[in-house]
Short mmCIF file of C-alpha atoms in Angstrom, two decimals:
data_model
loop_
_atom_site.label_atom_id
_atom_site.label_comp_id
_atom_site.label_asym_id
_atom_site.label_seq_id
_atom_site.Cartn_x
_atom_site.Cartn_y
_atom_site.Cartn_z
CA MET A 121 -25.57 3.44 -32.71
CA GLU A 122 -23.58 1.92 -29.87
CA ALA A 123 -25.19 1.92 -26.45
CA THR A 124 -23.05 2.89 -23.49
CA LEU A 125 -23.85 1.56 -20.08
CA PRO A 126 -23.43 3.54 -16.89
CA GLY A 127 -20.22 2.53 -15.13
CA ALA A 128 -18.69 1.09 -18.31
CA ASP A 129 -15.52 3.18 -18.01
CA ALA A 130 -12.63 1.54 -16.19
CA LYS A 131 -12.39 2.65 -12.58
CA SER A 132 -9.31 2.89 -10.42
CA VAL A 133 -8.75 0.53 -7.54
CA SER A 134 -9.78 2.73 -4.65
CA ILE A 135 -9.05 0.48 -1.68
CA LEU A 136 -7.41 -2.86 -0.88
CA THR A 137 -9.21 -4.50 2.01
CA LEU A 138 -7.21 -7.06 3.95
CA GLY A 139 -8.72 -9.42 6.47
CA VAL A 140 -6.33 -9.46 9.43
CA LYS A 141 -6.13 -11.37 12.71
CA ASP A 142 -5.08 -8.37 14.80
CA VAL A 143 -6.01 -4.90 13.48
CA ALA A 144 -3.83 -2.98 15.95
CA ARG A 145 -0.78 -5.11 15.00
CA SER A 146 -1.44 -4.52 11.29
CA VAL A 147 -1.89 -0.78 11.79
CA ALA A 148 1.47 -0.65 13.62
CA PHE A 149 3.11 -2.62 10.79
CA TYR A 150 1.85 -0.36 8.01
CA GLU A 151 2.57 2.80 10.01
CA ALA A 152 6.19 1.57 10.40
CA LEU A 153 6.32 1.41 6.59
CA GLY A 154 5.29 5.07 6.40
CA TRP A 155 1.53 4.67 5.84
CA GLU A 156 -0.78 6.93 7.83
CA TYR A 157 -3.65 5.89 10.10
CA SER A 158 -6.87 7.65 9.03
CA PRO A 159 -9.28 9.24 11.47
CA ASP A 160 -12.04 8.05 9.10
CA SER A 161 -11.51 4.58 10.56
CA ASP A 162 -14.55 3.18 12.25
CA GLY A 163 -15.51 -0.02 14.03
CA ALA A 164 -15.91 -1.90 10.75
CA CYS A 165 -12.80 -0.82 8.85
CA THR A 166 -9.48 0.77 9.82
CA TYR A 167 -7.82 2.73 7.06
CA VAL A 168 -4.14 3.27 6.43
CA LEU A 169 -3.16 5.61 3.63
CA SER A 170 -0.23 6.06 1.29
CA THR A 171 0.05 8.83 -1.26
CA ASN A 172 -1.86 6.83 -3.86
CA ILE A 173 -4.11 4.19 -2.25
CA ALA A 174 -5.85 3.20 0.94
CA ILE A 175 -5.72 -0.15 2.68
CA GLY A 176 -8.68 -1.17 4.76
CA LEU A 177 -7.89 -3.46 7.67
CA VAL A 178 -10.85 -5.57 8.79
CA PRO A 179 -10.98 -8.45 11.28
CA LEU A 180 -10.53 -11.64 9.25
CA ASP A 181 -13.51 -13.48 10.72
CA PHE A 182 -15.83 -10.49 10.11
CA LEU A 183 -14.68 -10.23 6.49
CA ALA A 184 -15.17 -13.95 5.85
CA ARG A 185 -18.75 -13.75 7.18
CA GLU A 186 -19.41 -10.55 5.18
CA ILE A 187 -18.29 -12.19 1.95
CA GLY A 188 -19.93 -15.50 2.77
CA LEU A 189 -16.80 -17.64 2.55
CA PRO A 190 -15.45 -20.12 5.11
CA LEU A 191 -12.68 -18.77 7.29
CA GLU A 192 -10.64 -21.98 7.12
CA PRO A 193 -8.56 -23.27 5.50
CA ILE A 194 -6.58 -20.17 4.65
CA PRO A 195 -4.09 -20.98 1.85
CA ARG A 196 -0.51 -19.99 2.42
CA TYR A 197 -0.50 -18.33 -0.99
CA ASN A 198 -3.60 -17.58 -3.02
CA GLY A 199 -2.12 -15.91 -6.09
CA LEU A 200 -2.43 -12.34 -4.84
CA LEU A 201 0.72 -10.24 -4.94
CA LEU A 202 0.81 -6.67 -3.68
CA ALA A 203 3.73 -4.46 -4.69
CA ILE A 204 5.54 -1.34 -3.70
CA ASN A 205 7.88 0.06 -6.35
CA GLY A 206 10.87 2.08 -5.25
CA ALA A 207 12.70 4.74 -7.23
CA SER A 208 16.05 2.93 -6.91
CA PRO A 209 17.55 -0.35 -5.65
CA GLU A 210 18.68 1.59 -2.54
CA GLU A 211 15.12 2.69 -1.84
CA VAL A 212 13.92 -0.92 -2.23
CA ASP A 213 16.58 -2.01 0.30
CA ALA A 214 15.46 0.73 2.73
CA ILE A 215 11.79 -0.29 2.44
CA PHE A 216 12.76 -3.95 2.86
CA GLN A 217 14.75 -3.16 6.02
CA ARG A 218 11.88 -1.10 7.47
CA ALA A 219 9.43 -3.91 6.75
CA VAL A 220 11.62 -6.52 8.41
CA ALA A 221 12.16 -4.26 11.44
CA ALA A 222 8.35 -3.84 11.64
CA GLY A 223 7.80 -7.61 11.76
CA ALA A 224 7.62 -8.74 8.16
CA THR A 225 8.70 -12.28 7.32
CA VAL A 226 11.42 -12.44 4.69
CA GLN A 227 10.41 -14.57 1.75
CA GLN A 228 13.25 -13.44 -0.55
CA LYS A 229 15.85 -10.71 -0.06
CA PRO A 230 16.00 -8.19 -2.94
CA VAL A 231 18.25 -9.32 -5.80
CA TRP A 232 18.79 -8.32 -9.42
CA LYS A 233 16.65 -10.30 -11.86
CA ASP A 234 16.06 -10.61 -15.58
CA TRP A 235 12.44 -9.73 -16.35
CA ASP A 236 12.10 -10.79 -19.96
CA GLY A 237 15.24 -8.95 -21.03
CA ASN A 238 14.75 -5.99 -18.68
CA PRO A 239 16.77 -5.69 -15.49
CA GLY A 240 14.77 -5.57 -12.28
CA TYR A 241 15.55 -5.61 -8.58
CA SER A 242 13.09 -7.08 -6.15
CA GLY A 243 12.43 -9.08 -3.02
CA PHE A 244 9.41 -10.46 -1.24
CA ILE A 245 8.13 -10.08 2.31
CA MET A 246 5.00 -11.22 4.08
CA ASP A 247 3.11 -8.91 6.40
CA PRO A 248 2.04 -10.19 9.82
CA ASP A 249 -1.02 -11.89 8.26
CA GLY A 250 0.89 -13.58 5.46
CA TYR A 251 -0.01 -11.19 2.63
CA VAL A 252 2.84 -11.24 0.14
CA TRP A 253 4.40 -7.92 -0.91
CA GLU A 254 6.96 -7.47 -3.64
CA LEU A 255 9.35 -4.58 -3.08
CA ALA A 256 10.71 -3.74 -6.51
CA TYR A 257 12.67 -1.40 -8.71
CA ALA A 258 12.52 -1.52 -12.52
CA SER A 259 14.33 1.17 -14.49
CA ALA A 260 11.91 0.66 -17.38
CA LEU A 261 8.91 1.68 -15.23
CA ARG A 262 7.90 5.21 -14.42
CA ILE A 263 6.83 6.17 -10.92
CA GLY A 264 4.78 9.38 -10.59
CA PRO A 265 5.24 12.06 -7.95
CA ASP A 266 2.42 10.44 -5.97
CA ASN A 267 4.30 7.07 -6.01
CA ARG A 268 1.83 5.66 -8.54
CA LEU A 269 3.11 3.27 -11.16
CA LEU A 270 2.69 4.83 -14.63
CA PRO A 271 2.82 2.14 -17.33
CA THR A 272 2.98 3.38 -20.92
CA THR A 273 -0.47 3.99 -22.37
CA LYS A 274 -1.52 2.98 -25.88
CA ALA A 275 -1.54 6.65 -26.91
CA GLU A 276 2.02 7.18 -25.62
CA ALA A 277 3.26 4.04 -27.41
CA ALA A 278 1.53 5.13 -30.65
CA ALA A 279 3.10 8.59 -30.40
CA LYS A 280 6.53 6.95 -30.11
CA GLY A 281 5.76 4.63 -33.06
CA GLN A 282 5.77 1.55 -30.82
CA MET A 283 2.35 0.31 -31.90
#
Protein backbone atom coordinates (compact mmCIF):
# COMPACT_ATOMS: atom_id res chain seq x y z
CA MET A 1 0.00 0.00 0.00
CA GLU A 2 1.40 3.37 -1.02
CA ALA A 3 1.50 6.06 1.63
CA THR A 4 0.43 9.55 0.67
CA LEU A 5 1.82 12.51 2.49
CA PRO A 6 -0.16 15.65 3.27
CA GLY A 7 0.63 18.38 0.77
CA ALA A 8 1.97 15.91 -1.81
CA ASP A 9 -0.34 17.22 -4.56
CA ALA A 10 1.14 19.93 -6.77
CA LYS A 11 0.01 23.38 -5.73
CA SER A 12 -0.41 26.44 -7.88
CA VAL A 13 1.93 29.39 -7.59
CA SER A 14 -0.19 31.74 -5.54
CA ILE A 15 2.02 34.82 -5.37
CA LEU A 16 5.23 36.17 -6.83
CA THR A 17 7.01 38.33 -4.28
CA LEU A 18 9.44 40.86 -5.69
CA GLY A 19 11.92 42.78 -3.58
CA VAL A 20 11.81 46.38 -4.82
CA LYS A 21 13.71 49.56 -4.06
CA ASP A 22 10.66 51.83 -4.16
CA VAL A 23 7.27 50.20 -3.48
CA ALA A 24 5.21 53.23 -4.61
CA ARG A 25 7.13 53.40 -7.92
CA SER A 26 6.57 49.67 -8.50
CA VAL A 27 2.86 49.92 -7.68
CA ALA A 28 2.52 52.76 -10.21
CA PHE A 29 4.37 50.69 -12.83
CA TYR A 30 2.18 47.60 -12.43
CA GLU A 31 -1.01 49.66 -12.26
CA ALA A 32 0.00 51.25 -15.58
CA LEU A 33 0.13 47.72 -17.01
CA GLY A 34 -3.46 47.14 -15.87
CA TRP A 35 -2.81 45.36 -12.55
CA GLU A 36 -4.91 46.41 -9.57
CA TYR A 37 -3.69 47.62 -6.17
CA SER A 38 -5.24 45.51 -3.40
CA PRO A 39 -6.65 46.98 -0.21
CA ASP A 40 -5.30 43.83 1.52
CA SER A 41 -1.87 45.46 1.28
CA ASP A 42 -0.27 46.07 4.64
CA GLY A 43 3.01 47.48 5.92
CA ALA A 44 4.88 44.28 5.09
CA CYS A 45 3.60 43.51 1.59
CA THR A 46 1.81 45.50 -1.09
CA TYR A 47 -0.28 43.41 -3.46
CA VAL A 48 -1.06 44.06 -7.11
CA LEU A 49 -3.46 41.68 -8.82
CA SER A 50 -4.10 40.46 -12.33
CA THR A 51 -6.91 38.10 -13.25
CA ASN A 52 -4.81 35.03 -12.46
CA ILE A 53 -2.01 35.85 -9.97
CA ALA A 54 -0.90 38.30 -7.32
CA ILE A 55 2.44 40.03 -7.09
CA GLY A 56 3.67 41.02 -3.66
CA LEU A 57 5.92 44.07 -3.58
CA VAL A 58 8.21 44.18 -0.55
CA PRO A 59 11.10 46.53 0.22
CA LEU A 60 14.25 44.83 -1.08
CA ASP A 61 16.29 45.27 2.11
CA PHE A 62 13.47 43.86 4.26
CA LEU A 63 13.09 40.82 2.00
CA ALA A 64 16.84 40.12 2.02
CA ARG A 65 16.86 40.18 5.83
CA GLU A 66 13.72 38.01 5.98
CA ILE A 67 15.28 35.37 3.74
CA GLY A 68 18.69 35.65 5.36
CA LEU A 69 20.62 36.54 2.21
CA PRO A 70 22.99 39.44 1.64
CA LEU A 71 21.50 42.41 -0.16
CA GLU A 72 24.58 42.96 -2.33
CA PRO A 73 25.71 42.16 -4.89
CA ILE A 74 22.49 41.97 -6.87
CA PRO A 75 23.13 40.16 -10.18
CA ARG A 76 21.90 41.89 -13.31
CA TYR A 77 20.23 38.64 -14.35
CA ASN A 78 19.69 35.68 -12.05
CA GLY A 79 17.91 33.25 -14.38
CA LEU A 80 14.36 34.27 -13.44
CA LEU A 81 12.08 35.19 -16.31
CA LEU A 82 8.51 36.34 -15.76
CA ALA A 83 6.11 36.30 -18.69
CA ILE A 84 2.88 37.81 -19.87
CA ASN A 85 1.31 36.07 -22.86
CA GLY A 86 -0.89 38.06 -25.19
CA ALA A 87 -3.67 36.76 -27.41
CA SER A 88 -2.07 38.21 -30.56
CA PRO A 89 1.09 39.96 -31.75
CA GLU A 90 -0.88 43.22 -31.68
CA GLU A 91 -1.74 42.69 -28.02
CA VAL A 92 1.92 41.98 -27.24
CA ASP A 93 2.85 45.26 -28.96
CA ALA A 94 0.21 47.13 -26.94
CA ILE A 95 1.45 45.64 -23.64
CA PHE A 96 5.03 46.44 -24.65
CA GLN A 97 4.13 50.07 -25.40
CA ARG A 98 2.27 50.44 -22.09
CA ALA A 99 5.23 48.99 -20.20
CA VAL A 100 7.71 51.34 -21.86
CA ALA A 101 5.42 54.32 -21.22
CA ALA A 102 5.25 53.25 -17.55
CA GLY A 103 9.05 53.24 -17.22
CA ALA A 104 10.19 49.80 -18.35
CA THR A 105 13.63 49.43 -19.85
CA VAL A 106 13.61 47.87 -23.31
CA GLN A 107 15.79 44.80 -23.46
CA GLN A 108 14.48 43.56 -26.84
CA LYS A 109 11.57 44.85 -28.93
CA PRO A 110 9.04 42.14 -29.89
CA VAL A 111 10.00 40.21 -33.03
CA TRP A 112 8.97 36.96 -34.69
CA LYS A 113 11.07 33.97 -33.61
CA ASP A 114 11.40 30.27 -34.30
CA TRP A 115 10.74 28.32 -31.10
CA ASP A 116 11.82 24.83 -32.06
CA GLY A 117 9.78 24.84 -35.25
CA ASN A 118 6.87 26.83 -33.84
CA PRO A 119 6.44 30.51 -34.64
CA GLY A 120 6.46 32.87 -31.70
CA TYR A 121 6.47 36.61 -31.18
CA SER A 122 8.12 38.11 -28.14
CA GLY A 123 10.17 40.88 -26.62
CA PHE A 124 11.73 41.58 -23.25
CA ILE A 125 11.45 44.49 -20.85
CA MET A 126 12.81 45.12 -17.38
CA ASP A 127 10.63 46.64 -14.68
CA PRO A 128 11.99 49.54 -12.60
CA ASP A 129 13.88 47.08 -10.37
CA GLY A 130 15.43 45.09 -13.21
CA TYR A 131 13.09 42.09 -13.14
CA VAL A 132 12.95 40.71 -16.68
CA TRP A 133 9.53 40.18 -18.27
CA GLU A 134 8.90 38.44 -21.57
CA LEU A 135 5.87 39.72 -23.46
CA ALA A 136 4.92 36.93 -25.82
CA TYR A 137 2.45 35.45 -28.27
CA ALA A 138 2.57 31.84 -29.41
CA SER A 139 -0.24 30.52 -31.59
CA ALA A 140 0.43 26.99 -30.30
CA LEU A 141 -0.39 28.01 -26.72
CA ARG A 142 -3.86 28.37 -25.26
CA ILE A 143 -4.73 31.29 -23.02
CA GLY A 144 -7.79 30.86 -20.78
CA PRO A 145 -10.50 33.46 -20.19
CA ASP A 146 -8.69 34.42 -16.96
CA ASN A 147 -5.45 35.07 -18.95
CA ARG A 148 -3.90 31.90 -17.56
CA LEU A 149 -1.60 29.87 -19.79
CA LEU A 150 -3.14 26.45 -20.46
CA PRO A 151 -0.47 23.99 -21.65
CA THR A 152 -1.73 20.64 -22.92
CA THR A 153 -2.13 18.11 -20.12
CA LYS A 154 -1.06 14.47 -20.38
CA ALA A 155 -4.73 13.42 -20.46
CA GLU A 156 -5.49 15.82 -23.35
CA ALA A 157 -2.45 14.59 -25.30
CA ALA A 158 -3.44 10.94 -24.69
CA ALA A 159 -6.99 11.65 -25.87
CA LYS A 160 -5.56 13.09 -29.11
CA GLY A 161 -3.22 10.10 -29.52
CA GLN A 162 -0.13 12.27 -28.96
CA MET A 163 1.33 10.13 -26.18
